[in-house]
XYZ file of N, CA, C and O in Angstrom:
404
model
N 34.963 7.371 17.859
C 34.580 7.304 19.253
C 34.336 5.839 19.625
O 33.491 5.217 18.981
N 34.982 5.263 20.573
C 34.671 3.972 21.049
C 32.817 4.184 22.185
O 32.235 5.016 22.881
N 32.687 3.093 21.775
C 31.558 2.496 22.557
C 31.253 1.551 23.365
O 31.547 0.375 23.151
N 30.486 2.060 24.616
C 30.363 0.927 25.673
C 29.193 0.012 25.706
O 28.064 0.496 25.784
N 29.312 -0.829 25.672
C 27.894 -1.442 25.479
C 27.362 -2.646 26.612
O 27.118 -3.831 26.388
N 27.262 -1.726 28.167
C 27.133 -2.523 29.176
C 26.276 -3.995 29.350
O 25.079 -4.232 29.184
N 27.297 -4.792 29.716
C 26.774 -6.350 29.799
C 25.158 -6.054 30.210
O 24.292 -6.155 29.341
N 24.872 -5.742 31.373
C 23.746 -6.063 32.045
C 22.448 -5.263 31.043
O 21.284 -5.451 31.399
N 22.653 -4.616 30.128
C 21.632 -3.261 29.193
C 21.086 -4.872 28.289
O 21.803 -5.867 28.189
N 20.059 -4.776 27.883
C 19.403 -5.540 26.326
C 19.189 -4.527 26.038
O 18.735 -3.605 26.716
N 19.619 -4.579 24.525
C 19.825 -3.811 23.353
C 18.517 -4.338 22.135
O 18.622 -5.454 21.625
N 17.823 -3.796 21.917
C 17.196 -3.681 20.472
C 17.914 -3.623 19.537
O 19.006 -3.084 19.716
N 17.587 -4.139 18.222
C 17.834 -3.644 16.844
C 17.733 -2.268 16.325
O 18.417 -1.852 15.390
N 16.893 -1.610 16.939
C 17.067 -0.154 16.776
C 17.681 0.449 17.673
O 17.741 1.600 17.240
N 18.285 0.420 18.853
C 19.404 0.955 19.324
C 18.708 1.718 20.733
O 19.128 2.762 21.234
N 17.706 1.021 21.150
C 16.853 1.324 22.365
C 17.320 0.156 23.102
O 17.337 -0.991 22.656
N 17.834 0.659 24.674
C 17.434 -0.675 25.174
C 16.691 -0.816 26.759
O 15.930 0.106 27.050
N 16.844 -1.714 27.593
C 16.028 -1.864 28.851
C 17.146 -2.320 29.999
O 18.085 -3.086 29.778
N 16.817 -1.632 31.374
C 17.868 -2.103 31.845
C 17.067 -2.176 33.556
O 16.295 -1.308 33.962
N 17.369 -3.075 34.136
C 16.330 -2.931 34.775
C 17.511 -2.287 35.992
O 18.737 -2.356 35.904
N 16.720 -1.678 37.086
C 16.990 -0.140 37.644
C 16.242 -0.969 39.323
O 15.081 -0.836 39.710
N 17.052 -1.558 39.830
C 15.615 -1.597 41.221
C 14.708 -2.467 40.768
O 15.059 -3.460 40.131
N 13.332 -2.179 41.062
C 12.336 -2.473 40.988
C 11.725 -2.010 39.418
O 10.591 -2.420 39.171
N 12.176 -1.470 38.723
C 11.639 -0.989 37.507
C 12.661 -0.702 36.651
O 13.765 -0.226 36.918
N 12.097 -1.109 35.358
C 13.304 -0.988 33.916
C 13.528 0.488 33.597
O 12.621 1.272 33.877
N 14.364 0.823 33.181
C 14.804 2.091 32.847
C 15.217 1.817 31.148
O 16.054 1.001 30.761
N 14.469 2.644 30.362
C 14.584 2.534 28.841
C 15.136 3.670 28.240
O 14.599 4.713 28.613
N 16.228 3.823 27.256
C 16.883 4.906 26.540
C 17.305 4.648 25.489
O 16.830 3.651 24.945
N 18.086 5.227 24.957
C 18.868 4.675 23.828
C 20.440 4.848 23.808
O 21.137 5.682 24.386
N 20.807 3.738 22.910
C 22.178 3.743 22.683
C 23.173 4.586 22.890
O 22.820 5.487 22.129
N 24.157 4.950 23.363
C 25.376 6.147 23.089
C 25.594 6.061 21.301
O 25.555 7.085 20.620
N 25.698 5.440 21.030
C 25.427 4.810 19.212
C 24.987 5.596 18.416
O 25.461 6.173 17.437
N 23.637 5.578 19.108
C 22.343 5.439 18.407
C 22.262 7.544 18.353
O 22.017 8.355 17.460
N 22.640 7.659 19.905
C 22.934 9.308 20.001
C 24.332 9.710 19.139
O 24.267 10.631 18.324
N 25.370 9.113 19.315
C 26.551 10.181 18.416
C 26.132 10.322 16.976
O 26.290 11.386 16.378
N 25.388 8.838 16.195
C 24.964 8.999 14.780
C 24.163 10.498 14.959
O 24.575 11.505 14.384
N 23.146 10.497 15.701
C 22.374 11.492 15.920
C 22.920 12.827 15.560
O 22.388 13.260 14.538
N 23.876 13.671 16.113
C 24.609 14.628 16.367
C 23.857 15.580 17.474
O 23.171 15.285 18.453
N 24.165 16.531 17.058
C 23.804 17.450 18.189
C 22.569 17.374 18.178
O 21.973 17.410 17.101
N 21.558 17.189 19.973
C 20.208 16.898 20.213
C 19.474 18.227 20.644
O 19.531 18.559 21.828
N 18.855 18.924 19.825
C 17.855 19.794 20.241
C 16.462 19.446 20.912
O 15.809 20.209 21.625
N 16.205 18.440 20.632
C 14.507 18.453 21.519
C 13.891 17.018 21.632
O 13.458 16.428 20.642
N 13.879 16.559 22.731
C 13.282 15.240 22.681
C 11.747 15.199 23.314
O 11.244 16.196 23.832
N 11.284 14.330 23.241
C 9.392 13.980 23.511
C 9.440 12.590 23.617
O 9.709 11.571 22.980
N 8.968 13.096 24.968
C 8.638 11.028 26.194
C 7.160 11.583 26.411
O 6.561 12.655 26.331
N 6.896 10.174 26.748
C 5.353 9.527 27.317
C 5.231 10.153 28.450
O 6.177 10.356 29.212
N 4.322 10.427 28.607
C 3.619 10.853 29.817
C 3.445 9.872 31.270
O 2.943 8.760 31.114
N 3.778 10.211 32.385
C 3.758 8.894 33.285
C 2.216 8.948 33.490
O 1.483 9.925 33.641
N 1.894 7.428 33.447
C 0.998 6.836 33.009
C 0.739 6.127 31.898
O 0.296 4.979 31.935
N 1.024 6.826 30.731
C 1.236 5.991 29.417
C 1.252 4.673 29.562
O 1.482 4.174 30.664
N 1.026 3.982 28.546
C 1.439 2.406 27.957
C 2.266 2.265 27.393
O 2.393 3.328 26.786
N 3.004 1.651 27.123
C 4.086 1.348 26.144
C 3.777 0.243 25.673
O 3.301 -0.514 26.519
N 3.864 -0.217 24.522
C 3.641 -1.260 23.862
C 5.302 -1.580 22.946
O 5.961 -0.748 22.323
N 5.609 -3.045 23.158
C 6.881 -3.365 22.922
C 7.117 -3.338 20.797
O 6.583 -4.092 19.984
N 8.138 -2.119 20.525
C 7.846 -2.395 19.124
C 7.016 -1.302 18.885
O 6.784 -1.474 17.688
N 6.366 -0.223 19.228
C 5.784 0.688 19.513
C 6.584 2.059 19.562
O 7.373 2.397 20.445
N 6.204 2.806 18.391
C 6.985 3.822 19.192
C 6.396 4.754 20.476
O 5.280 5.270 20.429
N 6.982 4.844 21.216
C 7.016 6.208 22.183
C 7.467 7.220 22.512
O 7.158 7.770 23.570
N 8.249 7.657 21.721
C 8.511 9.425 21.687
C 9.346 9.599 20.691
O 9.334 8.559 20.032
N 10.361 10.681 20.046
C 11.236 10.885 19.683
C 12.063 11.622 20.111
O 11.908 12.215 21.179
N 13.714 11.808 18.947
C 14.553 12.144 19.610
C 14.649 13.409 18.051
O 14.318 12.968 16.950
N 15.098 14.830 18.177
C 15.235 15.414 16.869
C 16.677 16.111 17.091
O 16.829 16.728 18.145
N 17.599 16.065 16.295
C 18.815 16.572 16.195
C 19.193 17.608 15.062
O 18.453 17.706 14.083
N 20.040 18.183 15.148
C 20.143 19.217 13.904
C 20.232 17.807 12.700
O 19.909 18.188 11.575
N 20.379 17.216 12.726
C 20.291 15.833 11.376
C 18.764 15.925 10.868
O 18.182 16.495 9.945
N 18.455 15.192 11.791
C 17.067 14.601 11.903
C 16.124 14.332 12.939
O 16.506 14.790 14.016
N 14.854 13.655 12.995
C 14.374 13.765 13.844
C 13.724 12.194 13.743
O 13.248 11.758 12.695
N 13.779 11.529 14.835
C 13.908 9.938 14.785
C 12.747 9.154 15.991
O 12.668 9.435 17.187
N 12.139 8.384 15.428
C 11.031 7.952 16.298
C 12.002 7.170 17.264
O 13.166 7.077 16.875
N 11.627 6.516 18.646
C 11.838 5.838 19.653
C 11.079 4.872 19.457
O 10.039 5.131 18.851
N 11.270 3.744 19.799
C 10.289 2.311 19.981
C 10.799 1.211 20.747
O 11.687 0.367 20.629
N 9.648 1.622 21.820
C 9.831 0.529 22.949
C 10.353 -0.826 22.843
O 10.103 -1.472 21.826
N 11.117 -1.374 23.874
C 12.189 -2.535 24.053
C 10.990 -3.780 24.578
O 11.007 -4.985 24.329
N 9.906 -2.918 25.445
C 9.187 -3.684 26.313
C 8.018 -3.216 26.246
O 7.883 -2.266 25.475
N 7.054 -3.593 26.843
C 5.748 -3.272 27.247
C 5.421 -2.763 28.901
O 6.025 -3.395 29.767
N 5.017 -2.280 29.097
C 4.402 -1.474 30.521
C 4.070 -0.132 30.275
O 3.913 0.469 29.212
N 3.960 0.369 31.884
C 3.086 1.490 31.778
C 4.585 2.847 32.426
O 5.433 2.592 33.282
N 4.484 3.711 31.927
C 5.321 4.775 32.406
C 5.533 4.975 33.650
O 4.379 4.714 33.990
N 6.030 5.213 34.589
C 5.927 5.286 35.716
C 6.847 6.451 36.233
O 6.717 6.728 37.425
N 7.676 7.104 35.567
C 8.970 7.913 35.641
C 8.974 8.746 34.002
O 8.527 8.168 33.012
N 9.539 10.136 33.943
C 10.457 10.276 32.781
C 11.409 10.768 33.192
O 11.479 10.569 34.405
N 12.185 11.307 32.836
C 13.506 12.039 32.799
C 13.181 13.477 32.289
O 13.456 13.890 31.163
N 12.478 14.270 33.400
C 12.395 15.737 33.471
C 13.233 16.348 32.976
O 12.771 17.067 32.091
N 14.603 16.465 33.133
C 15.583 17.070 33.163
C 16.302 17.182 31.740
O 17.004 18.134 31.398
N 15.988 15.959 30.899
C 16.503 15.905 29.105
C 15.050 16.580 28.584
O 15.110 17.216 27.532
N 14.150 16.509 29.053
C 12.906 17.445 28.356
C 13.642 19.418 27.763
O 13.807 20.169 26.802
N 13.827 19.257 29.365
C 14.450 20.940 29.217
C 16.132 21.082 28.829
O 16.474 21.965 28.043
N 17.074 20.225 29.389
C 18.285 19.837 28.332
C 18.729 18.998 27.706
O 19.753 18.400 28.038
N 17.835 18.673 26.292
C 18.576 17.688 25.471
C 19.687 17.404 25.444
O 19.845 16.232 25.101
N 20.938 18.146 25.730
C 21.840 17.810 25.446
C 22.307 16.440 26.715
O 23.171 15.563 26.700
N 21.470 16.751 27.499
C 21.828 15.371 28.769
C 21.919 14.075 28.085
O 22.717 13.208 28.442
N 21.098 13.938 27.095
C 21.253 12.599 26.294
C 22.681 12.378 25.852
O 23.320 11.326 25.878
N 23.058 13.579 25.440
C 24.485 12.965 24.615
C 25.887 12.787 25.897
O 26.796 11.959 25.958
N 25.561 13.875 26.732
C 26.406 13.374 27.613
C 26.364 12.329 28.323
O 27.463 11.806 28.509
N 25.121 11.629 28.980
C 25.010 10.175 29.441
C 24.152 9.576 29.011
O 23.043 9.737 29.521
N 24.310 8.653 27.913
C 23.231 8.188 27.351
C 22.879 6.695 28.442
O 21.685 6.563 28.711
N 23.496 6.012 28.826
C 23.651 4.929 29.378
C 23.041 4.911 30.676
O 22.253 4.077 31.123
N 23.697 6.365 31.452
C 23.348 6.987 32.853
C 22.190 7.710 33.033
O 21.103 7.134 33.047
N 22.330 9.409 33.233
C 21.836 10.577 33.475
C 20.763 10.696 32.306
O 19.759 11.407 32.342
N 21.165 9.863 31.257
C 20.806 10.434 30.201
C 19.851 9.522 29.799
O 19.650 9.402 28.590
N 19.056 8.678 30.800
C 18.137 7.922 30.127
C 17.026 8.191 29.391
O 16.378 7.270 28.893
């Protein structure tokens, strides 16, 4: 599978990155970081409000593989999640970059 790895995204070493969105960064992970993954059964984000601390983890991602911590790109406070990959994981694998933050 080829991979896109949009100019404007910073990328982490672990395959999280930050992209800023408007007025506020939008954080996910890799298309990468998801196909290694395989198929995504259940993910867990911060609560809006939360802190994030950069280097920190903040949620995970669990796949029929495994199940893999997240760790923040940046520091701030939650302000948004992505409702919609709570109840279908699989949104991650289809847009990881997009829909699928």
């Amino acid at each position: 599978m080829a991979f896109t790895f949009p100019d404007h995204f910073r990328f982490a070493d672990n395959h999280e990155y930050a992209v800023l969105d408007g007025d506020m960064v939008r954080v996910g992970i890799s298309a990468f970081a998801v196909d290694q993954l395989g198929d995504i059964v259940f993910v867990e984000l911060p609560d809006v409000g939360d802190s994030l601390i950069r280097g920190n983890s903040f949620g995970s991602v669990e796949s029929v593989k495994a199940v893999e911590d997240m760790y923040s790109p940046i520091s701030g406070e939650v302000v948004q999640r992505n409702e919609p990959v709570l109840s279908s994981p699989e949104e991650l694998q289809n847009d990881p970059h997009g829909e699928g933050w």
